[in-house]
mmCIF file with all atom_site columns, C-alpha atoms and ligand atoms in Angstrom:
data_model
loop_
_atom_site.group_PDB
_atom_site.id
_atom_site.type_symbol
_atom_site.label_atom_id
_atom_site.label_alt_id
_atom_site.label_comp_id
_atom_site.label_asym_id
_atom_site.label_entity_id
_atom_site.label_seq_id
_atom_site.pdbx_PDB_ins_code
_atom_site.Cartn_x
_atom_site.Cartn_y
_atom_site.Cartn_z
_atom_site.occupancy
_atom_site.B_iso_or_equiv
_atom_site.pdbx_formal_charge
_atom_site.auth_seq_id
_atom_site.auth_comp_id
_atom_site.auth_asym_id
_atom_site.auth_atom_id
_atom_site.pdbx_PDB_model_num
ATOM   1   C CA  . UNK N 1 1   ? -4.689  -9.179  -20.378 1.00 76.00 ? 362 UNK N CA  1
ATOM   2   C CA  . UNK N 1 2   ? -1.793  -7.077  -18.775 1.00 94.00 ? 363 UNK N CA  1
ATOM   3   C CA  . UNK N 1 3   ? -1.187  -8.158  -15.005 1.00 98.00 ? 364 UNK N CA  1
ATOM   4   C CA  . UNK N 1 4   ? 0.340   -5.224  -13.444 1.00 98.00 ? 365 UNK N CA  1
ATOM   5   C CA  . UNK N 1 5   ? 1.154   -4.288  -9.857  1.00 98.00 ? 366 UNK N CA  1
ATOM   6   C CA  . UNK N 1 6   ? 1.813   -0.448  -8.871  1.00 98.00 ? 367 UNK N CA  1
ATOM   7   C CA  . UNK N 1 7   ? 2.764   0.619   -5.780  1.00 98.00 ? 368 UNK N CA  1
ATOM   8   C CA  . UNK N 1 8   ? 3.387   3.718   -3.758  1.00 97.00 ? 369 UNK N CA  1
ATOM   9   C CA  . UNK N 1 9   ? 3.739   5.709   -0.727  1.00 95.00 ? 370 UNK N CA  1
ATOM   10  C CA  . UNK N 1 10  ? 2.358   8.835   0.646   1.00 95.00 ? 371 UNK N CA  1
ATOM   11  C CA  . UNK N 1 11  ? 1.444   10.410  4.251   1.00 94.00 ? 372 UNK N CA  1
ATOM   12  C CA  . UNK N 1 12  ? -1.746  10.881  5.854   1.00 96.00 ? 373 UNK N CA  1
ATOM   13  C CA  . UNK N 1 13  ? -3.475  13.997  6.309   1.00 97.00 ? 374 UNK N CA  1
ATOM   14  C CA  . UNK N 1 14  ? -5.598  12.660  9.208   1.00 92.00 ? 375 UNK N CA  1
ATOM   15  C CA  . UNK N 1 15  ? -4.970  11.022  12.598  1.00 93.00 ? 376 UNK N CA  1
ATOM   16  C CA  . UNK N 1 16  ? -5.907  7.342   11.301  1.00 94.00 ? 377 UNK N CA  1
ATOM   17  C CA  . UNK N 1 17  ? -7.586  5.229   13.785  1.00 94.00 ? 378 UNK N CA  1
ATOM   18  C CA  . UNK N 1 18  ? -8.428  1.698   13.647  1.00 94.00 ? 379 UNK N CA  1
ATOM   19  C CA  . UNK N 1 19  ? -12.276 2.788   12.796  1.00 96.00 ? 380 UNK N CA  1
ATOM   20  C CA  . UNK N 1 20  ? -10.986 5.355   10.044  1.00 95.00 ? 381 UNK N CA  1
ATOM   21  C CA  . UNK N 1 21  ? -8.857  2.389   8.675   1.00 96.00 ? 382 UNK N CA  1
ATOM   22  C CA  . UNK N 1 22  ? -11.077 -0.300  8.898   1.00 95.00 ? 383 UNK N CA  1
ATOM   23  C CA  . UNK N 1 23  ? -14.267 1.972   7.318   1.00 96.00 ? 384 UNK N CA  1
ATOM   24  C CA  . UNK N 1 24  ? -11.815 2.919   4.424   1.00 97.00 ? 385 UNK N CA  1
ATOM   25  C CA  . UNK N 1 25  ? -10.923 -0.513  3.764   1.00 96.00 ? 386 UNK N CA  1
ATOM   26  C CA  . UNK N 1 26  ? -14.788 -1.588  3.480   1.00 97.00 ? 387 UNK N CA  1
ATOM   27  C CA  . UNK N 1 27  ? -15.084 1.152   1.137   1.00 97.00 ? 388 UNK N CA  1
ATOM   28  C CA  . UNK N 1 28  ? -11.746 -0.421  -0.891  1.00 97.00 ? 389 UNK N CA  1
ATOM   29  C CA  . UNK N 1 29  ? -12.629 -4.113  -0.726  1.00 97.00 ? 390 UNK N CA  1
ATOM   30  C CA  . UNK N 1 30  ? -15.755 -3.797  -2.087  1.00 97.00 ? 391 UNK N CA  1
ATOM   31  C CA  . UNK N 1 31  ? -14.425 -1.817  -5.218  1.00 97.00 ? 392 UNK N CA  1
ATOM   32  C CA  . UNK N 1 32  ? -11.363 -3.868  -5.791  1.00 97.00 ? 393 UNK N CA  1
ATOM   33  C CA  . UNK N 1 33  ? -13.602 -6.663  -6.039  1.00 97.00 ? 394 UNK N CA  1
ATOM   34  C CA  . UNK N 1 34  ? -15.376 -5.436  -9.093  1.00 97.00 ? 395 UNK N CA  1
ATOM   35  C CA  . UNK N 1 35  ? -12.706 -4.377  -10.956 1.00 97.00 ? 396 UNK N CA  1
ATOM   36  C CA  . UNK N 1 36  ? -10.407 -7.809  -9.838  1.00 97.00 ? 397 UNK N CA  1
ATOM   37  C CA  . UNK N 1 37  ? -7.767  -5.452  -8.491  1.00 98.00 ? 398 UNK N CA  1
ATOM   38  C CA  . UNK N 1 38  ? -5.755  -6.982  -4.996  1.00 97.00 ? 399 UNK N CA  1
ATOM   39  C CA  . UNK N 1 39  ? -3.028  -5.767  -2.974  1.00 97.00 ? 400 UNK N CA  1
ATOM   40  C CA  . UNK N 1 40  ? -1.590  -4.830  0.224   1.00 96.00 ? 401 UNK N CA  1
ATOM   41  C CA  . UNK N 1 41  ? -2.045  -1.581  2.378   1.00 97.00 ? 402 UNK N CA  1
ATOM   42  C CA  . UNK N 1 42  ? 0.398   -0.909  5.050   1.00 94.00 ? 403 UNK N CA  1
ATOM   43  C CA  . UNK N 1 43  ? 0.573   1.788   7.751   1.00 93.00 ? 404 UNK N CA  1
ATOM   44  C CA  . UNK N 1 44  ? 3.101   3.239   10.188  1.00 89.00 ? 405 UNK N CA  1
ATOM   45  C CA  . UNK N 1 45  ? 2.890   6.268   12.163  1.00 87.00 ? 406 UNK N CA  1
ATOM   46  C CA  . UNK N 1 46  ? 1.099   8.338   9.555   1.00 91.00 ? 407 UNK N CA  1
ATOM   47  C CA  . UNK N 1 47  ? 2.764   6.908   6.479   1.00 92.00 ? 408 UNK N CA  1
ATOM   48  C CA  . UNK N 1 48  ? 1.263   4.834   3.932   1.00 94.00 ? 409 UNK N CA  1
ATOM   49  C CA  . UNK N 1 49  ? 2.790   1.612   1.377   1.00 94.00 ? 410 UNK N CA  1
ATOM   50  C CA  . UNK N 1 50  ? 0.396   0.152   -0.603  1.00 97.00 ? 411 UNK N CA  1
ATOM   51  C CA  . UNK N 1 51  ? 0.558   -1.915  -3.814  1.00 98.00 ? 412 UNK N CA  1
ATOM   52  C CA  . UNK N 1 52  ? -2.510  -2.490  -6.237  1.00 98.00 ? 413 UNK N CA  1
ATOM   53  C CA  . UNK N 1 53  ? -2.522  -5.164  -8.766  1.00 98.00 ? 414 UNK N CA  1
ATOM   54  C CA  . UNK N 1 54  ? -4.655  -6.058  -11.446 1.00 98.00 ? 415 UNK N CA  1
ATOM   55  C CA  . UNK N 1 55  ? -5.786  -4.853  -15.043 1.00 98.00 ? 416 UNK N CA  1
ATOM   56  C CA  . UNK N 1 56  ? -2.738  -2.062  -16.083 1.00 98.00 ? 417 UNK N CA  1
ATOM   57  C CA  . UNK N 1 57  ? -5.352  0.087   -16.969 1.00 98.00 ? 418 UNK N CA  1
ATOM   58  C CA  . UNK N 1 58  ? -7.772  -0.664  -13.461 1.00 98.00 ? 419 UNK N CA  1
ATOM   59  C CA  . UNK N 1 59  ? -4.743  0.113   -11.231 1.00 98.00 ? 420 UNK N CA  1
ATOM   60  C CA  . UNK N 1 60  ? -3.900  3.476   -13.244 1.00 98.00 ? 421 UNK N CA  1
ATOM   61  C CA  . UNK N 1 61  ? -7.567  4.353   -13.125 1.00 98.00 ? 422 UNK N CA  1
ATOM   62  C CA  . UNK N 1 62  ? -7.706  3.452   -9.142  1.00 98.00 ? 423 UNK N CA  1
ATOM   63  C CA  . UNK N 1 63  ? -4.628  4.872   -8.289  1.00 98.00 ? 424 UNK N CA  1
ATOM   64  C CA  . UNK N 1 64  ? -5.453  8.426   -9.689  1.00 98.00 ? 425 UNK N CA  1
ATOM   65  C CA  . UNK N 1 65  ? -8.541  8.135   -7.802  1.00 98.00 ? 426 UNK N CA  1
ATOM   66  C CA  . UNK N 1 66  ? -6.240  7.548   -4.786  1.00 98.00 ? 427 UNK N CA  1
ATOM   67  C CA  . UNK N 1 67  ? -4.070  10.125  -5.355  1.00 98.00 ? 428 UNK N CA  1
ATOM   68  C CA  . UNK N 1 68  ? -6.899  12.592  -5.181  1.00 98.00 ? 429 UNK N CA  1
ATOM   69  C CA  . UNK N 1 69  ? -8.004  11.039  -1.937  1.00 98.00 ? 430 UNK N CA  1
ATOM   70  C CA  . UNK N 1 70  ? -7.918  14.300  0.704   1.00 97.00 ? 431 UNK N CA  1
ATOM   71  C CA  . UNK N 1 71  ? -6.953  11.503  3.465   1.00 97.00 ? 432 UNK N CA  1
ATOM   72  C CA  . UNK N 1 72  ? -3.346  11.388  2.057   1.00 98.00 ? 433 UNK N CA  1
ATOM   73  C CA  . UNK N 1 73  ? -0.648  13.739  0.593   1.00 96.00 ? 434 UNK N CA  1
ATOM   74  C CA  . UNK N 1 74  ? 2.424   13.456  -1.093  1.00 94.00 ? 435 UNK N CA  1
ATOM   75  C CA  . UNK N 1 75  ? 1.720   10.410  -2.878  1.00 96.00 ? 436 UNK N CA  1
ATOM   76  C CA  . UNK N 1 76  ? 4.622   9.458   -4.693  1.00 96.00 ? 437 UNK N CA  1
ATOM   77  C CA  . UNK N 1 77  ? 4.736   5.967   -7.285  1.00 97.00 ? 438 UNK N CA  1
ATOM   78  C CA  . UNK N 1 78  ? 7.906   3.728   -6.622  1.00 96.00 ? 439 UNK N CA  1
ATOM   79  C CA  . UNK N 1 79  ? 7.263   1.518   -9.245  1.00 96.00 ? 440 UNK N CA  1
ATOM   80  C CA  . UNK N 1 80  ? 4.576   0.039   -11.936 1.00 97.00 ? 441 UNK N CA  1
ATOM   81  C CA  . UNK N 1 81  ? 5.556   -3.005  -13.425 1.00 97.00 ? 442 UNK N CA  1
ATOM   82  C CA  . UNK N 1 82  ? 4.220   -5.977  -15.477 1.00 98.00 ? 443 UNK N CA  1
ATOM   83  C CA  . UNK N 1 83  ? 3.439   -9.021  -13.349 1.00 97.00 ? 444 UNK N CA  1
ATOM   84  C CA  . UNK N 1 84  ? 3.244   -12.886 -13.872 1.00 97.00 ? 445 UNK N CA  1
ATOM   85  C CA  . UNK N 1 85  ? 1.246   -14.048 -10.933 1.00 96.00 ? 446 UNK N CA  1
ATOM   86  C CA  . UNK N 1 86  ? -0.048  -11.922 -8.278  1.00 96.00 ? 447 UNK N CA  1
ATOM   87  C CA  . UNK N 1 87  ? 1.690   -11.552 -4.668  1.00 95.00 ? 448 UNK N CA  1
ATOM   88  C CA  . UNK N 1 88  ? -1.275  -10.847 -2.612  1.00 95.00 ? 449 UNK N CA  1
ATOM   89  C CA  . UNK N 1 89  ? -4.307  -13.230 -5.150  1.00 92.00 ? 450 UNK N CA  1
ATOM   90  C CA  . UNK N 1 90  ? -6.448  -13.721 -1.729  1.00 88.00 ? 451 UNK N CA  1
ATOM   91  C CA  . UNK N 1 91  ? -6.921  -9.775  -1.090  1.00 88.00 ? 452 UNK N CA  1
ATOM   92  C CA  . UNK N 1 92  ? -9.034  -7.699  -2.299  1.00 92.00 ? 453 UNK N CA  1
ATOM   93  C CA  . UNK N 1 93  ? -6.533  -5.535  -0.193  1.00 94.00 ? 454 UNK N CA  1
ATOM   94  C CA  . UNK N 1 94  ? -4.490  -6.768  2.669   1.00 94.00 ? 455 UNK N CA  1
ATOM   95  C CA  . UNK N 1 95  ? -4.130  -4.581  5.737   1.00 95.00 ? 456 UNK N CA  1
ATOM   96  C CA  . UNK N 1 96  ? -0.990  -4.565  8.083   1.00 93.00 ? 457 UNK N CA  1
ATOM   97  C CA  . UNK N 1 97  ? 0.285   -2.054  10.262  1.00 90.00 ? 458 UNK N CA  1
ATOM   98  C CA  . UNK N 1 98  ? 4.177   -2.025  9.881   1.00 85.00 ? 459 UNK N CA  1
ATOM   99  C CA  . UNK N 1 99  ? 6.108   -3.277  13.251  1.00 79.00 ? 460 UNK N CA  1
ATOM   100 C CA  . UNK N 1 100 ? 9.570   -3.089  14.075  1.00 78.00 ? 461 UNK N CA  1
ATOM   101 C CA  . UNK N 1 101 ? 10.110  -7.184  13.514  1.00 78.00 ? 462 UNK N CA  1
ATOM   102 C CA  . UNK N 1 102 ? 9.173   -6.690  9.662   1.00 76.00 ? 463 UNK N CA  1
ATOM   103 C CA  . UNK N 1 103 ? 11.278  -3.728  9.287   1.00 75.00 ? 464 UNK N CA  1
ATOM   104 C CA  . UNK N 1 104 ? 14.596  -4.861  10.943  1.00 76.00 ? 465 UNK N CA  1
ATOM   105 C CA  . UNK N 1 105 ? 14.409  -8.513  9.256   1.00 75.00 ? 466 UNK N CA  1
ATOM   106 C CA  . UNK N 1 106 ? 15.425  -6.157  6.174   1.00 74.00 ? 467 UNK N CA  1
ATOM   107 C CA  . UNK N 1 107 ? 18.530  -4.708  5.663   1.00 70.00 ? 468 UNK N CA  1
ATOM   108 C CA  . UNK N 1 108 ? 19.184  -1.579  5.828   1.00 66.00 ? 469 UNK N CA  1
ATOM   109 C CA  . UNK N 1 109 ? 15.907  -0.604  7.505   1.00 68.00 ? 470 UNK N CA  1
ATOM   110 C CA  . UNK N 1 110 ? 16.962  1.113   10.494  1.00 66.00 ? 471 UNK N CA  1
ATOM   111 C CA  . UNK N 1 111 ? 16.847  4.359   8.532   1.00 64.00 ? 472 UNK N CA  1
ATOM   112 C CA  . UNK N 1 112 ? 12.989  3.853   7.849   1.00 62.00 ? 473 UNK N CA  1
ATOM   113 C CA  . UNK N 1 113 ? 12.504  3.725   11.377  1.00 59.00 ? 474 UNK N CA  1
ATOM   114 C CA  . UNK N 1 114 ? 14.250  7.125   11.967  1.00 59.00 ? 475 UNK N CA  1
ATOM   115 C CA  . UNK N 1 115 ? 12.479  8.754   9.285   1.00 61.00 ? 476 UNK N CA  1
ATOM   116 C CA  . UNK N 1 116 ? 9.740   6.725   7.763   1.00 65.00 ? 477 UNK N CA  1
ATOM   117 C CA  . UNK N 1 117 ? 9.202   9.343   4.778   1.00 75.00 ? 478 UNK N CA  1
ATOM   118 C CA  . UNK N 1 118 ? 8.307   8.780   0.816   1.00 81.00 ? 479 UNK N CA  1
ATOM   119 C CA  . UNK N 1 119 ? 11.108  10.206  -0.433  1.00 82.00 ? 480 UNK N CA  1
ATOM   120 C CA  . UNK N 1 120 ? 13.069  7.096   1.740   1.00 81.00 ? 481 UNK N CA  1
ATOM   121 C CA  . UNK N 1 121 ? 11.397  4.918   -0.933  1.00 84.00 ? 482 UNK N CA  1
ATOM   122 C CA  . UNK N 1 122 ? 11.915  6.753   -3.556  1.00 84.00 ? 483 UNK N CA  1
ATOM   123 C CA  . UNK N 1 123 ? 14.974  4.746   -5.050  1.00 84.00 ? 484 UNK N CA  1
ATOM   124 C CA  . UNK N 1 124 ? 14.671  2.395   -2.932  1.00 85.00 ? 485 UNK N CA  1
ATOM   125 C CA  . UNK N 1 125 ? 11.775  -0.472  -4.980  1.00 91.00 ? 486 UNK N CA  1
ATOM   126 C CA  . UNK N 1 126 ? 13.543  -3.018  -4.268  1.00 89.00 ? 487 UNK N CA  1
ATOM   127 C CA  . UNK N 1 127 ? 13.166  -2.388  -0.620  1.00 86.00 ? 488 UNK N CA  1
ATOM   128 C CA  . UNK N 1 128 ? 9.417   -1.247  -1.026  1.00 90.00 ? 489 UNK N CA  1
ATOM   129 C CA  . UNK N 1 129 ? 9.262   -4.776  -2.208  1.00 92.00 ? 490 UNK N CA  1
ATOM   130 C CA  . UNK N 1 130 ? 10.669  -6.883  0.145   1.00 88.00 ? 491 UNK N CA  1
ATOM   131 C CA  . UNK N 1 131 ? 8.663   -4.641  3.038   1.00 88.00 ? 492 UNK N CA  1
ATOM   132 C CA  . UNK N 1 132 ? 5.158   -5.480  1.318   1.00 92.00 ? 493 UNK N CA  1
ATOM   133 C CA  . UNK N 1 133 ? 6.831   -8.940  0.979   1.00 91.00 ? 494 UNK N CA  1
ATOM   134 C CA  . UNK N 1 134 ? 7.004   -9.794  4.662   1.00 86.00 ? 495 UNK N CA  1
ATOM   135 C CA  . UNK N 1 135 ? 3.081   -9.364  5.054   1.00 88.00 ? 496 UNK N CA  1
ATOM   136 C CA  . UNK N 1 136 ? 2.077   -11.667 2.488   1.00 85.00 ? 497 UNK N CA  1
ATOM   137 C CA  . UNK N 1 137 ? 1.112   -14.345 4.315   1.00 82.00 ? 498 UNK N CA  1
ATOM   138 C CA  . UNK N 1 138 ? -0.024  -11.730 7.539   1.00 79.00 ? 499 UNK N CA  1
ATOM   139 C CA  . UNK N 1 139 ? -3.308  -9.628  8.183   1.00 79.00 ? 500 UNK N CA  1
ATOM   140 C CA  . UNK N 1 140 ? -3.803  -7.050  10.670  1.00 81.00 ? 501 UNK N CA  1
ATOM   141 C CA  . UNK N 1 141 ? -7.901  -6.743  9.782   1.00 83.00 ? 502 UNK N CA  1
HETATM 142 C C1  . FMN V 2 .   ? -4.309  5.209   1.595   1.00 68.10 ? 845 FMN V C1  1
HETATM 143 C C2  . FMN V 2 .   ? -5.560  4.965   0.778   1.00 68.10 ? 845 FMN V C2  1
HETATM 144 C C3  . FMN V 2 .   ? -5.717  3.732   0.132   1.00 68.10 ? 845 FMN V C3  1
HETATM 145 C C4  . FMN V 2 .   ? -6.856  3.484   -0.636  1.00 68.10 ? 845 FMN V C4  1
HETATM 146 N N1  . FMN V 2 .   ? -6.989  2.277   -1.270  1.00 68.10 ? 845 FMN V N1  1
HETATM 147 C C5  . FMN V 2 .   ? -8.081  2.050   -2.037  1.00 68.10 ? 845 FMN V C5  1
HETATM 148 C C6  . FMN V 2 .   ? -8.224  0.817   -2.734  1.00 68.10 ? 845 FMN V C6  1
HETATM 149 O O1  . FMN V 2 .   ? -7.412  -0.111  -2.666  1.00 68.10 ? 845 FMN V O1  1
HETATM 150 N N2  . FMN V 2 .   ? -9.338  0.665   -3.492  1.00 68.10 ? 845 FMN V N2  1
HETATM 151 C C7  . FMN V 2 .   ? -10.294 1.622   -3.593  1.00 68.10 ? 845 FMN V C7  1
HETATM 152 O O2  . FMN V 2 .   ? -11.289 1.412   -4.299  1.00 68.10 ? 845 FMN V O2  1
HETATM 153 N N3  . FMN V 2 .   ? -10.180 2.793   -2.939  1.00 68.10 ? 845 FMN V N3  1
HETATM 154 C C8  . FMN V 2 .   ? -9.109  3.021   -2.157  1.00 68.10 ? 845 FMN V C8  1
HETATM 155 N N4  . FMN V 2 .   ? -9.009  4.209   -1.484  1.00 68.10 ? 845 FMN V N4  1
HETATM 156 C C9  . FMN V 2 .   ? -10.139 5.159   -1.539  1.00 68.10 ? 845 FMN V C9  1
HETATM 157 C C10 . FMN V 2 .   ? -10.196 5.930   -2.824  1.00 68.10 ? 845 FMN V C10 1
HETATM 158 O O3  . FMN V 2 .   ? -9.356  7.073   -2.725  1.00 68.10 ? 845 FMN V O3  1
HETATM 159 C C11 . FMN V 2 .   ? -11.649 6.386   -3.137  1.00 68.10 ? 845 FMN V C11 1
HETATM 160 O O4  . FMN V 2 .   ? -12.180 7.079   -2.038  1.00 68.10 ? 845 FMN V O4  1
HETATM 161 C C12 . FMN V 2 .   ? -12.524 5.193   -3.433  1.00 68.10 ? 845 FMN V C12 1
HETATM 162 O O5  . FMN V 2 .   ? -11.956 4.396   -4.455  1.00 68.10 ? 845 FMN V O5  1
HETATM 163 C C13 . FMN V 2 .   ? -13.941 5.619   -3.907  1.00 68.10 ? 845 FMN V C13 1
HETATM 164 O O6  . FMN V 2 .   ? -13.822 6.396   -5.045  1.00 68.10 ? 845 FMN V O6  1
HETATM 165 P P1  . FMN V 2 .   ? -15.103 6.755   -5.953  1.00 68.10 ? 845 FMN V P1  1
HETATM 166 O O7  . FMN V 2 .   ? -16.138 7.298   -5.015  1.00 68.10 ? 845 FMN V O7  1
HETATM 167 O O8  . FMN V 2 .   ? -14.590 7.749   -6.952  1.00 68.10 ? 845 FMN V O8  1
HETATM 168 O O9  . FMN V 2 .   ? -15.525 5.445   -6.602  1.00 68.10 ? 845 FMN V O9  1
HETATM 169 C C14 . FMN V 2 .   ? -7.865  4.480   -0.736  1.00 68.10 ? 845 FMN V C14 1
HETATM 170 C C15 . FMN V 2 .   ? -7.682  5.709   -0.080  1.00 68.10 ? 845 FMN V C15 1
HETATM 171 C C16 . FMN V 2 .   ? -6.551  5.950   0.668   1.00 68.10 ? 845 FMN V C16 1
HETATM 172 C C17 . FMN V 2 .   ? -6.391  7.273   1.361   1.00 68.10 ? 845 FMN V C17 1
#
């Protein structure tokens, strides 16, 4: 066993509604299940966060899956790291749209708001980290 959680960012290539959301998450939660893989999706304006955990070799599997997905481009991996206990065990994947309350209670995060891009997040796990942090205990649907 090798708990790992992975997470990146990237930017839609679609206008995302709630239905377009919601039907990809169906689509998500019912794979995730099967291969015991959880996590957290959040959305803003066009830009996606999301972290996967589970089996190292599940999420690396998934996540090039993901990365082929024509709904999202520049999909860039902030970090992939061995974990002890999982952040999000409840979800087969968490949704949350990002609002201004979770983003100023970190600091530093007024820049995201200007320019919510990947390359923000690049260098920045730490405050990937604390973002997906603040929905833990939240869900949007
Ligand atoms: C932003 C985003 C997040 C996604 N998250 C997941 C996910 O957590 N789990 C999942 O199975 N598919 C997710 N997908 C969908 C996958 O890209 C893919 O369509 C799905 O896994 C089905 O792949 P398959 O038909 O090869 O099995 C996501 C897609 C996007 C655009």
């Amino acid at each position: 066993m090798s708990l790992n959680c992975l997470v990146y960012v990237s930017l839609a290539n679609q206008e995302m509604s709630d239905k377009h959301l919601q039907d990809l998450l169906k689509k998500a939660r019912e794979k995730n299940e099967a291969l015991s893989i959880t996590g957290m999706l959040l959305f803003r304006d066009g830009f996606f966060m999301q972290a996967l955990e589970g089996e190292k070799k599940d999420i690396e599997e998934l996540f090039t899956t993901i990365a082929n997905d024509r709904r999202h481009r520049d999909v860039l991996q902030i970090y992939k790291k061995p974990i002890s206990q999982r952040s999000f065990p409840d979800w087969k994947m968490g949704f949350n749209k990002i609002d201004d309350k979770s983003v100023a209670a970190i600091d530093g995060f007024t820049d995201f708001l200007k320019n919510p891009t990947p390359e923000f997040f690049m260098h920045r796990a730490s405050e990937a980290e604390a973002l997906l942090d603040q929905f833990k205990h939240q869900l949007f649907f």
